[in-house]
Amino acid sequence: MELHNLTVSELSKLLAKGEVSSVEVTTAIIDRIEAVENRVQAYVTRTAEKALEQAKAIDEARAKGEELGPLAGVPMALKDNICTEGIRTTCSSRILADWVPPYDATVVRNLKDAGSVMLGKLNMDEFAMGSSNENSSFFPTHNPWDYDRVPGGSSGGAVAAVAAGEAFYSLGSDTGGSIRQPASFCGVVGMKPTYGRVSRYGLIAFASSLDQIGPITKDVTDCALVQKAIAGHDAHDSTSADLPVPDYQEALKAEIKGLKIGIPKEYFAEGMEPEVEESVRKAIAKFEELGAICEETSLPHTEYALPAYYLVATAEASSNLARYDGVSYGLRVPGKDIVEMYMNTRSEGFGPEVKRRIMLGTYALSSGYYDAYYLKALKVRTLIRKDFDEAFKRYDVLATPTSPTVAFKLGEKAGDPLAMYLSDLCTIPINMAGLPAISLPCGFSQGLPIGLQLIGKPFDETTLLQAAYAFEQNTDYHRQRPDLGVA
Ligand code: GLN
């Protein structure tokens, strides 16, 4: 049995029965990381020693008969924009390359309370801006299914680590698709919960009205387990919702007879790879076979989501990133006076995509342009939300492709920001509306995974998980693992 191929739920049973210890499994995953990391390059920072200490503590607690939850002793890792006390948190940016947070994000506290073992921090596009991981200022992560291809982004390291067996699960962040698009590229499950469901305290902000933390796992059962551990109200995040968290695990019932699924026609846009469309249509047929009622529907403002997103997200980013001034955080590059110091620090500290976004956002917010761009984008955002409100009067869930294509080649879109932005066509509208959505494997094209996206009503992650689980129980795409060419 190869430990690194197990899911969280499988591993947690073995741990509970004492068939394997947390130290054993942590050691096995550290070895796995050693074996594949020179090719995959998912980790920015590794914390093997600390992980082994945590694993030992859990084994001792278990030996004493303490009651432990399903994540106890399970090795995982975090996208490097989630603050970890005493462990550097870089956002894959030169400006934060040596920054060590003095506190843990709420989700990190939650996972520590659940007894998790943390293996390290995972690579990403700088400040979560990108769709391929090529915007990391350190190095690009490679897709475990084909090393010449991107893992997607911006949570590329977080999905590659799970797909390659270098962590049993990870947490990513999703502002416009950054959990779901890479999950689809690497054949794993990724969920963006409803805006407000998971605390953002300690998540380094990109676009605060869109950002949300979520789980990246090998299957839907694990997704439910991790989601349960991180969801809930947090007094440190005023946008977190004060609502009870359902027992997502309980909600996993294979029965979806009568579930109403809408298929928005705008998501099957021009430029979509035919194999992607074919797999998604086959998935829809599978849902029908399982008793769901599937119907074509329309979300008429879909085409405006991408341009509106690039105004809202850049506007918020330009404001959020103003704090990196060489005084309060991270890198400082001296200059003859304070203005020159600011300029030197930000010129050297930020990469080209981050600079592009700051300039776009500053422009959209500047006087004389605010009404024409930013305000208009906010109005479009309302129209997009209303499209979904209408659709959810008739449907429980909407089904679409996660991304119009499978993973593309490293370098293929790196020089063309617009082509890169189009990669998030199917995921961005969901952030604009603040809804929950999950991506799960639904097929392969040229040996590369394809993702199905299910979109739910606000705070109804339960129905999403239920539908995703039913699909998973009747297919075996989620059981496929990439061949990494190592023993
Ligand atoms: N790829 C999108 C962007 O570059 C979304 C990123 C994200 O979700 N963080 O903005």
CSV table of C-alpha atoms and ligand atoms in Angstrom, one decimal:
chain,number,residue,atom,x,y,z
A,1,MET,CA,0.0,0.0,0.0
A,2,GLU,CA,1.4,3.4,-1.0
A,3,LEU,CA,0.5,5.8,1.9
A,4,HIS,CA,0.7,8.9,-0.3
A,5,ASN,CA,-2.1,7.7,-2.5
A,6,LEU,CA,-4.6,7.4,0.3
A,7,THR,CA,-7.4,9.9,0.8
A,8,VAL,CA,-7.8,11.7,4.2
A,9,SER,CA,-10.8,9.5,5.1
A,10,GLU,CA,-8.9,6.3,4.3
A,11,LEU,CA,-5.8,7.4,6.2
A,12,SER,CA,-7.8,8.6,9.2
A,13,LYS,CA,-9.3,5.2,9.6
A,14,LEU,CA,-5.9,3.6,9.6
A,15,LEU,CA,-4.6,6.1,12.1
A,16,ALA,CA,-7.6,5.5,14.4
A,17,LYS,CA,-7.1,1.7,14.3
A,18,GLY,CA,-3.4,2.2,15.0
A,19,GLU,CA,-2.4,0.4,11.8
A,20,VAL,CA,-0.1,3.3,11.0
A,21,SER,CA,1.2,6.2,13.2
A,22,SER,CA,1.2,9.8,12.3
A,23,VAL,CA,5.0,9.8,12.5
A,24,GLU,CA,5.1,7.0,10.0
A,25,VAL,CA,2.8,8.6,7.6
A,26,THR,CA,4.5,12.0,8.0
A,27,THR,CA,7.9,10.4,7.3
A,28,ALA,CA,6.5,8.7,4.2
A,29,ILE,CA,5.2,11.9,2.8
A,30,ILE,CA,8.4,13.8,3.6
A,31,ASP,CA,10.2,11.0,1.6
A,32,ARG,CA,7.6,11.4,-1.2
A,33,ILE,CA,8.3,15.1,-1.3
A,34,GLU,CA,12.0,14.4,-1.5
A,35,ALA,CA,11.4,12.0,-4.4
A,36,VAL,CA,9.2,14.2,-6.6
A,37,GLU,CA,9.8,17.8,-5.6
A,38,ASN,CA,12.7,18.4,-8.0
A,39,ARG,CA,10.2,17.9,-10.8
A,40,VAL,CA,6.9,19.2,-9.3
A,41,GLN,CA,8.2,22.2,-7.3
A,42,ALA,CA,5.1,22.7,-5.3
A,43,TYR,CA,6.7,23.9,-2.0
A,44,VAL,CA,8.1,27.3,-1.3
A,45,THR,CA,8.9,26.4,2.3
A,46,ARG,CA,9.2,23.0,3.9
A,47,THR,CA,8.7,22.5,7.6
A,48,ALA,CA,9.5,18.8,8.0
A,49,GLU,CA,10.9,19.1,11.5
A,50,LYS,CA,7.9,20.9,12.9
A,51,ALA,CA,5.6,18.4,11.1
A,52,LEU,CA,7.3,15.5,12.8
A,53,GLU,CA,7.0,17.2,16.2
A,54,GLN,CA,3.3,17.7,15.5
A,55,ALA,CA,2.9,14.1,14.4
A,56,LYS,CA,4.6,12.8,17.5
A,57,ALA,CA,2.3,14.9,19.7
A,58,ILE,CA,-0.7,13.5,18.0
A,59,ASP,CA,0.5,9.9,18.3
A,60,GLU,CA,1.1,10.5,22.0
A,61,ALA,CA,-2.4,12.0,22.4
A,62,ARG,CA,-3.8,9.0,20.7
A,63,ALA,CA,-1.9,6.6,22.8
A,64,LYS,CA,-3.4,8.3,25.9
A,65,GLY,CA,-6.8,7.6,24.5
A,66,GLU,CA,-7.7,11.2,23.7
A,67,GLU,CA,-10.6,11.6,21.4
A,68,LEU,CA,-9.3,12.8,18.0
A,69,GLY,CA,-11.1,14.1,14.9
A,70,PRO,CA,-10.7,12.8,11.3
A,71,LEU,CA,-7.9,15.4,10.5
A,72,ALA,CA,-5.7,14.5,13.5
A,73,GLY,CA,-2.3,13.4,12.5
A,74,VAL,CA,-3.0,13.9,8.7
A,75,PRO,CA,-0.2,15.8,6.9
A,76,MET,CA,-1.3,18.8,4.8
A,77,ALA,CA,0.1,22.0,3.5
A,78,LEU,CA,-1.0,25.6,2.9
A,79,LYS,CA,-1.0,28.1,0.0
A,80,ASP,CA,1.6,30.7,0.9
A,81,ASN,CA,-0.8,33.6,1.3
A,82,ILE,CA,-2.2,32.1,4.5
A,83,CYS,CA,-0.4,33.4,7.6
A,84,THR,CA,1.4,31.0,9.8
A,85,GLU,CA,2.9,32.1,13.0
A,86,GLY,CA,6.7,31.8,13.0
A,87,ILE,CA,6.8,30.4,9.5
A,88,ARG,CA,7.5,32.7,6.6
A,89,THR,CA,4.5,33.6,4.4
A,90,THR,CA,5.7,35.0,1.1
A,91,CYS,CA,2.7,35.2,-1.3
A,92,SER,CA,5.5,34.0,-3.7
A,93,SER,CA,6.6,37.6,-3.9
A,94,ARG,CA,10.0,39.2,-3.4
A,95,ILE,CA,8.4,41.9,-1.3
A,96,LEU,CA,7.4,39.3,1.4
A,97,ALA,CA,10.2,36.8,0.7
A,98,ASP,CA,11.5,37.0,4.3
A,99,TRP,CA,8.3,38.0,6.1
A,100,VAL,CA,7.4,35.9,9.1
A,101,PRO,CA,3.9,36.5,10.4
A,102,PRO,CA,3.4,37.0,14.2
A,103,TYR,CA,0.1,35.2,14.1
A,104,ASP,CA,-1.9,32.4,12.6
A,105,ALA,CA,-4.8,32.8,10.2
A,106,THR,CA,-8.1,31.6,11.7
A,107,VAL,CA,-8.1,28.6,9.3
A,108,VAL,CA,-4.6,27.7,10.5
A,109,ARG,CA,-5.8,27.8,14.1
A,110,ASN,CA,-8.8,25.7,13.2
A,111,LEU,CA,-6.6,23.1,11.6
A,112,LYS,CA,-4.2,23.1,14.5
A,113,ASP,CA,-7.1,22.5,16.8
A,114,ALA,CA,-8.1,19.6,14.6
A,115,GLY,CA,-4.6,18.1,15.1
A,116,SER,CA,-3.3,18.6,11.6
A,117,VAL,CA,0.3,18.2,10.7
A,118,MET,CA,1.7,20.9,8.5
A,119,LEU,CA,4.4,20.1,6.0
A,120,GLY,CA,5.0,23.5,4.6
A,121,LYS,CA,3.8,26.4,2.4
A,122,LEU,CA,2.9,26.1,-1.3
A,123,ASN,CA,3.8,28.0,-4.4
A,124,MET,CA,1.4,30.4,-6.1
A,125,ASP,CA,1.1,33.2,-8.6
A,126,GLU,CA,2.5,36.3,-6.9
A,127,PHE,CA,-0.3,37.7,-4.6
A,128,ALA,CA,-2.7,35.2,-6.2
A,129,MET,CA,-2.7,37.1,-9.5
A,130,GLY,CA,-2.5,34.6,-12.3
A,131,SER,CA,-3.8,31.3,-13.7
A,132,SER,CA,-0.7,29.3,-14.3
A,133,ASN,CA,1.8,29.7,-11.4
A,134,GLU,CA,4.2,31.3,-13.8
A,135,ASN,CA,3.8,34.6,-11.9
A,136,SER,CA,5.5,33.2,-8.9
A,137,SER,CA,8.6,35.2,-8.3
A,138,PHE,CA,10.5,32.1,-7.2
A,139,PHE,CA,9.9,29.4,-9.8
A,140,PRO,CA,7.0,27.8,-11.7
A,141,THR,CA,5.3,24.7,-10.3
A,142,HIS,CA,4.8,21.9,-12.8
A,143,ASN,CA,1.7,19.8,-13.5
A,144,PRO,CA,2.2,16.3,-12.1
A,145,TRP,CA,0.2,14.9,-15.1
A,146,ASP,CA,2.7,16.4,-17.6
A,147,TYR,CA,5.7,18.3,-16.3
A,148,ASP,CA,5.8,20.5,-19.4
A,149,ARG,CA,2.4,21.9,-18.5
A,150,VAL,CA,1.2,24.4,-15.9
A,151,PRO,CA,-0.7,23.2,-12.8
A,152,GLY,CA,-3.1,26.2,-13.2
A,153,GLY,CA,-3.3,29.1,-10.8
A,154,SER,CA,-3.1,30.8,-8.6
A,155,SER,CA,-3.2,27.9,-6.1
A,156,GLY,CA,-0.9,25.9,-8.4
A,157,GLY,CA,1.4,24.6,-5.7
A,158,ALA,CA,-1.6,23.7,-3.5
A,159,VAL,CA,-3.2,21.5,-6.2
A,160,ALA,CA,0.0,20.0,-7.5
A,161,ALA,CA,1.1,18.9,-4.0
A,162,VAL,CA,-2.2,17.0,-3.5
A,163,ALA,CA,-2.2,15.5,-7.0
A,164,ALA,CA,1.4,14.4,-6.6
A,165,GLY,CA,0.8,12.8,-3.1
A,166,GLU,CA,3.0,15.5,-1.4
A,167,ALA,CA,0.2,16.4,1.0
A,168,PHE,CA,-3.1,14.7,1.8
A,169,TYR,CA,-5.0,18.0,1.4
A,170,SER,CA,-4.2,21.6,1.2
A,171,LEU,CA,-6.0,25.0,1.5
A,172,GLY,CA,-6.0,27.5,-1.4
A,173,SER,CA,-7.7,30.8,-2.0
A,174,ASP,CA,-10.0,31.7,-4.8
A,175,THR,CA,-10.7,35.3,-6.0
A,176,GLY,CA,-11.7,34.5,-9.5
A,177,GLY,CA,-11.1,30.7,-9.8
A,178,SER,CA,-7.8,30.1,-8.1
A,179,ILE,CA,-8.9,27.0,-6.3
A,180,ARG,CA,-11.2,25.5,-9.0
A,181,GLN,CA,-9.2,26.1,-12.2
A,182,PRO,CA,-6.0,24.5,-10.9
A,183,ALA,CA,-8.1,21.7,-9.3
A,184,SER,CA,-9.5,21.0,-12.8
A,185,PHE,CA,-6.0,21.1,-14.4
A,186,CYS,CA,-4.6,18.6,-11.9
A,187,GLY,CA,-7.5,16.2,-11.5
A,188,VAL,CA,-8.4,17.0,-7.8
A,189,VAL,CA,-11.4,18.4,-6.0
A,190,GLY,CA,-11.4,22.1,-5.1
A,191,MET,CA,-14.2,24.1,-3.5
A,192,LYS,CA,-14.7,27.8,-3.2
A,193,PRO,CA,-17.2,28.2,-0.3
A,194,THR,CA,-19.7,31.0,-0.2
A,195,TYR,CA,-18.2,34.4,0.5
A,196,GLY,CA,-18.3,34.7,4.3
A,197,ARG,CA,-18.5,31.0,5.0
A,198,VAL,CA,-14.8,30.7,5.9
A,199,SER,CA,-12.9,33.4,7.8
A,200,ARG,CA,-10.4,35.5,5.8
A,201,TYR,CA,-8.6,36.6,8.9
A,202,GLY,CA,-4.9,36.0,8.1
A,203,LEU,CA,-5.4,35.5,4.4
A,204,ILE,CA,-3.2,38.1,2.7
A,205,ALA,CA,-5.7,40.2,0.8
A,206,PHE,CA,-5.8,40.4,-3.0
A,207,ALA,CA,-9.4,41.6,-3.6
A,208,SER,CA,-11.2,41.5,-0.3
A,209,SER,CA,-14.8,41.4,-1.7
A,210,LEU,CA,-13.9,38.3,-3.8
A,211,ASP,CA,-11.3,36.4,-1.9
A,212,GLN,CA,-12.3,33.1,-0.1
A,213,ILE,CA,-10.3,30.2,1.4
A,214,GLY,CA,-11.3,26.7,0.5
A,215,PRO,CA,-10.2,23.0,0.6
A,216,ILE,CA,-8.2,21.1,-2.1
A,217,THR,CA,-8.6,17.4,-1.7
A,218,LYS,CA,-8.5,14.0,-3.6
A,219,ASP,CA,-12.2,13.4,-3.3
A,220,VAL,CA,-15.5,14.9,-2.2
A,221,THR,CA,-15.6,13.1,1.1
A,222,ASP,CA,-12.3,14.8,2.1
A,223,CYS,CA,-13.6,18.1,0.8
A,224,ALA,CA,-16.5,17.8,3.2
A,225,LEU,CA,-14.2,16.9,6.1
A,226,VAL,CA,-11.8,19.8,5.6
A,227,GLN,CA,-14.6,22.3,4.9
A,228,LYS,CA,-16.2,21.3,8.2
A,229,ALA,CA,-13.0,22.1,10.0
A,230,ILE,CA,-12.5,25.6,8.5
A,231,ALA,CA,-16.0,26.9,8.2
A,232,GLY,CA,-17.8,29.2,10.6
A,233,HIS,CA,-18.1,32.6,12.1
A,234,ASP,CA,-15.0,34.5,13.2
A,235,ALA,CA,-15.1,37.7,15.3
A,236,HIS,CA,-11.8,38.7,13.6
A,237,ASP,CA,-13.4,38.8,10.1
A,238,SER,CA,-16.4,41.2,10.0
A,239,THR,CA,-17.5,39.7,6.6
A,240,SER,CA,-17.7,36.2,8.0
A,241,ALA,CA,-21.3,35.0,8.3
A,242,ASP,CA,-22.8,34.2,11.7
A,243,LEU,CA,-24.6,31.0,10.5
A,244,PRO,CA,-24.5,27.5,11.8
A,245,VAL,CA,-22.2,25.2,9.9
A,246,PRO,CA,-23.9,22.0,8.7
A,247,ASP,CA,-22.4,18.6,9.2
A,248,TYR,CA,-21.2,18.3,5.6
A,249,GLN,CA,-20.2,14.7,6.1
A,250,GLU,CA,-23.7,13.7,7.1
A,251,ALA,CA,-25.0,15.4,3.9
A,252,LEU,CA,-23.1,13.0,1.7
A,253,LYS,CA,-25.9,10.9,0.4
A,254,ALA,CA,-25.7,9.3,-3.0
A,255,GLU,CA,-29.4,9.9,-3.7
A,256,ILE,CA,-30.0,12.9,-5.9
A,257,LYS,CA,-33.3,11.9,-7.5
A,258,GLY,CA,-35.3,15.0,-8.5
A,259,LEU,CA,-32.4,17.4,-8.0
A,260,LYS,CA,-32.8,20.3,-10.5
A,261,ILE,CA,-29.7,21.2,-12.4
A,262,GLY,CA,-29.5,24.2,-14.7
A,263,ILE,CA,-27.0,24.2,-17.6
A,264,PRO,CA,-26.2,27.9,-18.4
A,265,LYS,CA,-25.6,28.0,-22.1
A,266,GLU,CA,-23.2,30.9,-22.0
A,267,TYR,CA,-20.6,28.7,-20.3
A,268,PHE,CA,-20.1,26.6,-23.4
A,269,ALA,CA,-18.5,29.6,-25.2
A,270,GLU,CA,-16.5,29.8,-28.3
A,271,GLY,CA,-12.9,28.7,-27.8
A,272,MET,CA,-13.8,25.8,-25.5
A,273,GLU,CA,-11.9,22.6,-26.3
A,274,PRO,CA,-14.4,20.1,-27.8
A,275,GLU,CA,-13.1,17.3,-25.5
A,276,VAL,CA,-13.9,19.5,-22.5
A,277,GLU,CA,-17.4,20.2,-23.7
A,278,GLU,CA,-17.9,16.5,-24.5
A,279,SER,CA,-16.8,15.4,-21.0
A,280,VAL,CA,-19.0,18.0,-19.3
A,281,ARG,CA,-22.0,16.9,-21.4
A,282,LYS,CA,-21.3,13.3,-20.5
A,283,ALA,CA,-21.3,14.3,-16.8
A,284,ILE,CA,-24.6,16.0,-17.2
A,285,ALA,CA,-26.0,12.8,-18.8
A,286,LYS,CA,-24.7,10.9,-15.8
A,287,PHE,CA,-26.6,13.2,-13.5
A,288,GLU,CA,-29.8,12.5,-15.6
A,289,GLU,CA,-29.2,8.8,-15.3
A,290,LEU,CA,-29.0,9.2,-11.5
A,291,GLY,CA,-32.4,10.9,-11.5
A,292,ALA,CA,-31.5,14.6,-11.6
A,293,ILE,CA,-33.5,16.9,-13.9
A,294,CYS,CA,-31.1,18.8,-16.2
A,295,GLU,CA,-32.3,21.7,-18.3
A,296,GLU,CA,-30.5,24.4,-20.4
A,297,THR,CA,-30.8,27.8,-18.9
A,298,SER,CA,-29.3,31.3,-19.4
A,299,LEU,CA,-27.2,33.7,-17.4
A,300,PRO,CA,-27.4,36.6,-19.9
A,301,HIS,CA,-24.8,38.9,-18.3
A,302,THR,CA,-22.0,36.2,-18.2
A,303,GLU,CA,-19.9,37.9,-20.9
A,304,TYR,CA,-19.5,41.0,-18.8
A,305,ALA,CA,-18.2,39.2,-15.8
A,306,LEU,CA,-14.6,39.0,-16.9
A,307,PRO,CA,-14.1,42.7,-17.8
A,308,ALA,CA,-16.0,43.8,-14.7
A,309,TYR,CA,-13.8,41.4,-12.5
A,310,TYR,CA,-10.7,43.0,-13.9
A,311,LEU,CA,-11.9,46.4,-12.7
A,312,VAL,CA,-13.2,45.3,-9.3
A,313,ALA,CA,-10.3,43.0,-8.5
A,314,THR,CA,-7.6,45.4,-9.7
A,315,ALA,CA,-9.2,48.3,-7.9
A,316,GLU,CA,-9.2,46.4,-4.6
A,317,ALA,CA,-5.7,45.1,-5.2
A,318,SER,CA,-4.3,48.6,-5.8
A,319,SER,CA,-5.7,49.6,-2.4
A,320,ASN,CA,-4.7,46.4,-0.6
A,321,LEU,CA,-1.2,46.4,-1.9
A,322,ALA,CA,-0.5,50.0,-0.9
A,323,ARG,CA,0.6,48.7,2.5
A,324,TYR,CA,3.8,47.3,1.0
A,325,ASP,CA,5.8,50.4,1.4
A,326,GLY,CA,9.1,49.3,2.8
A,327,VAL,CA,8.1,50.5,6.3
A,328,SER,CA,5.5,48.2,7.8
A,329,TYR,CA,6.2,44.9,6.0
A,330,GLY,CA,8.8,42.9,4.2
A,331,LEU,CA,11.4,44.2,1.8
A,332,ARG,CA,12.9,47.7,2.0
A,333,VAL,CA,15.2,49.0,-0.7
A,334,PRO,CA,16.9,52.2,0.5
A,335,GLY,CA,16.7,55.5,-1.4
A,336,LYS,CA,17.9,59.1,-0.9
A,337,ASP,CA,14.6,60.1,0.6
A,338,ILE,CA,11.3,58.4,1.6
A,339,VAL,CA,9.7,58.7,-1.9
A,340,GLU,CA,12.7,57.1,-3.6
A,341,MET,CA,12.7,54.4,-0.9
A,342,TYR,CA,9.0,53.6,-1.7
A,343,MET,CA,9.8,53.6,-5.4
A,344,ASN,CA,12.8,51.4,-5.1
A,345,THR,CA,11.1,49.0,-2.8
A,346,ARG,CA,8.0,48.6,-4.9
A,347,SER,CA,9.9,48.5,-8.2
A,348,GLU,CA,12.1,45.7,-7.0
A,349,GLY,CA,9.6,43.9,-4.7
A,350,PHE,CA,6.7,43.4,-7.1
A,351,GLY,CA,6.7,41.4,-10.4
A,352,PRO,CA,5.3,42.6,-13.7
A,353,GLU,CA,1.7,41.2,-13.3
A,354,VAL,CA,1.3,42.7,-9.9
A,355,LYS,CA,2.5,46.0,-11.2
A,356,ARG,CA,0.1,45.8,-14.1
A,357,ARG,CA,-2.8,45.1,-11.7
A,358,ILE,CA,-1.9,48.0,-9.4
A,359,MET,CA,-1.7,50.4,-12.4
A,360,LEU,CA,-5.0,49.2,-13.8
A,361,GLY,CA,-6.7,49.4,-10.4
A,362,THR,CA,-5.3,52.9,-9.7
A,363,TYR,CA,-6.5,54.1,-13.0
A,364,ALA,CA,-10.0,52.6,-12.5
A,365,LEU,CA,-10.3,54.4,-9.2
A,366,SER,CA,-8.8,57.8,-10.2
A,367,SER,CA,-11.0,60.8,-10.2
A,368,GLY,CA,-12.8,61.3,-13.5
A,369,TYR,CA,-12.6,57.6,-14.3
A,370,TYR,CA,-14.2,56.2,-11.2
A,371,ASP,CA,-17.8,56.5,-12.5
A,372,ALA,CA,-16.9,55.2,-15.9
A,373,TYR,CA,-15.0,52.2,-14.8
A,374,TYR,CA,-15.2,51.1,-11.1
A,375,LEU,CA,-18.8,52.2,-10.5
A,376,LYS,CA,-20.0,50.7,-13.7
A,377,ALA,CA,-18.3,47.4,-12.9
A,378,LEU,CA,-20.1,47.4,-9.5
A,379,LYS,CA,-23.4,47.8,-11.4
A,380,VAL,CA,-22.5,44.9,-13.7
A,381,ARG,CA,-21.7,42.9,-10.7
A,382,THR,CA,-25.2,43.4,-9.4
A,383,LEU,CA,-26.7,42.3,-12.7
A,384,ILE,CA,-24.5,39.1,-12.6
A,385,ARG,CA,-25.8,38.3,-9.1
A,386,LYS,CA,-29.4,38.9,-10.2
A,387,ASP,CA,-28.9,36.4,-13.1
A,388,PHE,CA,-27.9,33.8,-10.5
A,389,ASP,CA,-30.8,34.8,-8.2
A,390,GLU,CA,-33.2,34.2,-11.0
A,391,ALA,CA,-31.7,30.8,-12.0
A,392,PHE,CA,-31.7,29.6,-8.4
A,393,LYS,CA,-35.5,30.2,-8.3
A,394,ARG,CA,-35.7,27.2,-10.7
A,395,TYR,CA,-32.6,25.1,-10.0
A,396,ASP,CA,-30.8,23.7,-7.0
A,397,VAL,CA,-27.4,23.6,-8.7
A,398,LEU,CA,-25.8,24.8,-11.9
A,399,ALA,CA,-23.3,22.7,-13.9
A,400,THR,CA,-20.6,24.1,-16.2
A,401,PRO,CA,-17.1,23.3,-17.3
A,402,THR,CA,-14.5,24.6,-14.7
A,403,SER,CA,-12.2,25.8,-17.4
A,404,PRO,CA,-12.6,26.0,-21.2
A,405,THR,CA,-9.3,24.0,-21.7
A,406,VAL,CA,-7.2,21.4,-20.1
A,407,ALA,CA,-3.8,22.4,-18.7
A,408,PHE,CA,-1.8,24.4,-21.2
A,409,LYS,CA,2.0,24.3,-21.8
A,410,LEU,CA,4.4,26.3,-19.6
A,411,GLY,CA,5.2,29.5,-21.5
A,412,GLU,CA,2.2,29.1,-23.8
A,413,LYS,CA,0.3,32.1,-22.4
A,414,ALA,CA,2.9,33.7,-20.3
A,415,GLY,CA,3.4,36.6,-22.7
A,416,ASP,CA,-0.3,37.3,-23.3
A,417,PRO,CA,-2.2,38.5,-20.3
A,418,LEU,CA,-5.5,38.6,-22.1
A,419,ALA,CA,-5.2,34.9,-23.2
A,420,MET,CA,-4.3,34.1,-19.6
A,421,TYR,CA,-7.3,36.0,-18.2
A,422,LEU,CA,-9.7,34.0,-20.5
A,423,SER,CA,-8.7,30.9,-18.6
A,424,ASP,CA,-11.1,32.0,-15.8
A,425,LEU,CA,-14.1,32.7,-17.9
A,426,CYS,CA,-16.2,30.0,-16.2
A,427,THR,CA,-15.1,30.7,-12.6
A,428,ILE,CA,-15.0,34.4,-12.3
A,429,PRO,CA,-18.8,35.1,-12.4
A,430,ILE,CA,-19.2,32.9,-9.3
A,431,ASN,CA,-16.9,35.1,-7.2
A,432,MET,CA,-18.6,38.2,-8.5
A,433,ALA,CA,-21.9,36.8,-7.1
A,434,GLY,CA,-20.2,35.4,-3.9
A,435,LEU,CA,-21.6,31.9,-4.5
A,436,PRO,CA,-20.1,28.5,-3.6
A,437,ALA,CA,-18.8,26.3,-6.3
A,438,ILE,CA,-16.8,23.0,-6.5
A,439,SER,CA,-14.6,21.6,-9.3
A,440,LEU,CA,-14.3,17.8,-9.6
A,441,PRO,CA,-12.7,15.5,-12.1
A,442,CYS,CA,-15.0,14.5,-14.9
A,443,GLY,CA,-12.8,13.2,-17.7
A,444,PHE,CA,-9.5,13.2,-19.6
A,445,SER,CA,-8.2,14.6,-22.8
A,446,GLN,CA,-4.8,13.7,-24.1
A,447,GLY,CA,-4.1,12.2,-20.7
A,448,LEU,CA,-4.9,15.5,-18.9
A,449,PRO,CA,-7.7,15.9,-16.4
A,450,ILE,CA,-11.0,17.9,-17.1
A,451,GLY,CA,-13.0,19.6,-14.4
A,452,LEU,CA,-16.7,19.8,-13.9
A,453,GLN,CA,-17.9,22.9,-12.0
A,454,LEU,CA,-21.1,22.8,-9.8
A,455,ILE,CA,-22.4,26.1,-8.5
A,456,GLY,CA,-24.7,26.4,-5.5
A,457,LYS,CA,-27.0,28.8,-3.8
A,458,PRO,CA,-25.5,31.0,-1.1
A,459,PHE,CA,-24.4,29.0,1.9
A,460,ASP,CA,-25.7,25.8,0.4
A,461,GLU,CA,-22.4,24.0,0.1
A,462,THR,CA,-24.3,20.9,1.3
A,463,THR,CA,-26.3,20.4,-1.9
A,464,LEU,CA,-23.1,21.0,-3.9
A,465,LEU,CA,-21.2,18.3,-2.0
A,466,GLN,CA,-24.2,16.0,-2.2
A,467,ALA,CA,-24.4,16.3,-6.0
A,468,ALA,CA,-20.6,16.0,-6.4
A,469,TYR,CA,-20.5,13.0,-4.2
A,470,ALA,CA,-23.3,11.2,-6.2
A,471,PHE,CA,-21.3,11.8,-9.4
A,472,GLU,CA,-18.1,10.6,-7.8
A,473,GLN,CA,-19.7,7.4,-6.5
A,474,ASN,CA,-20.7,6.5,-10.0
A,475,THR,CA,-17.5,7.4,-11.8
A,476,ASP,CA,-13.8,6.7,-11.2
A,477,TYR,CA,-12.1,9.8,-12.5
A,478,HIS,CA,-11.1,10.8,-9.0
A,479,ARG,CA,-9.3,7.5,-8.4
A,480,GLN,CA,-6.8,8.2,-11.3
A,481,ARG,CA,-3.4,9.3,-10.2
A,482,PRO,CA,-0.6,10.7,-12.3
A,483,ASP,CA,2.4,8.7,-13.0
A,484,LEU,CA,5.3,10.8,-11.7
A,485,GLY,CA,8.0,8.6,-13.1
A,486,VAL,CA,9.3,7.7,-9.6
A,487,ALA,CA,9.1,4.5,-7.6
B,1,GLN,N1,-6.7,34.0,-12.4
B,1,GLN,C1,-7.5,35.1,-11.8
B,1,GLN,C2,-6.6,36.3,-11.6
B,1,GLN,O1,-5.6,36.3,-12.0
B,1,GLN,C3,-8.0,34.6,-10.4
B,1,GLN,C4,-7.0,34.5,-9.4
B,1,GLN,C5,-7.5,34.1,-8.1
B,1,GLN,O2,-8.6,33.5,-8.0
B,1,GLN,N2,-6.8,34.4,-7.1
B,1,GLN,O3,-7.0,37.3,-11.0
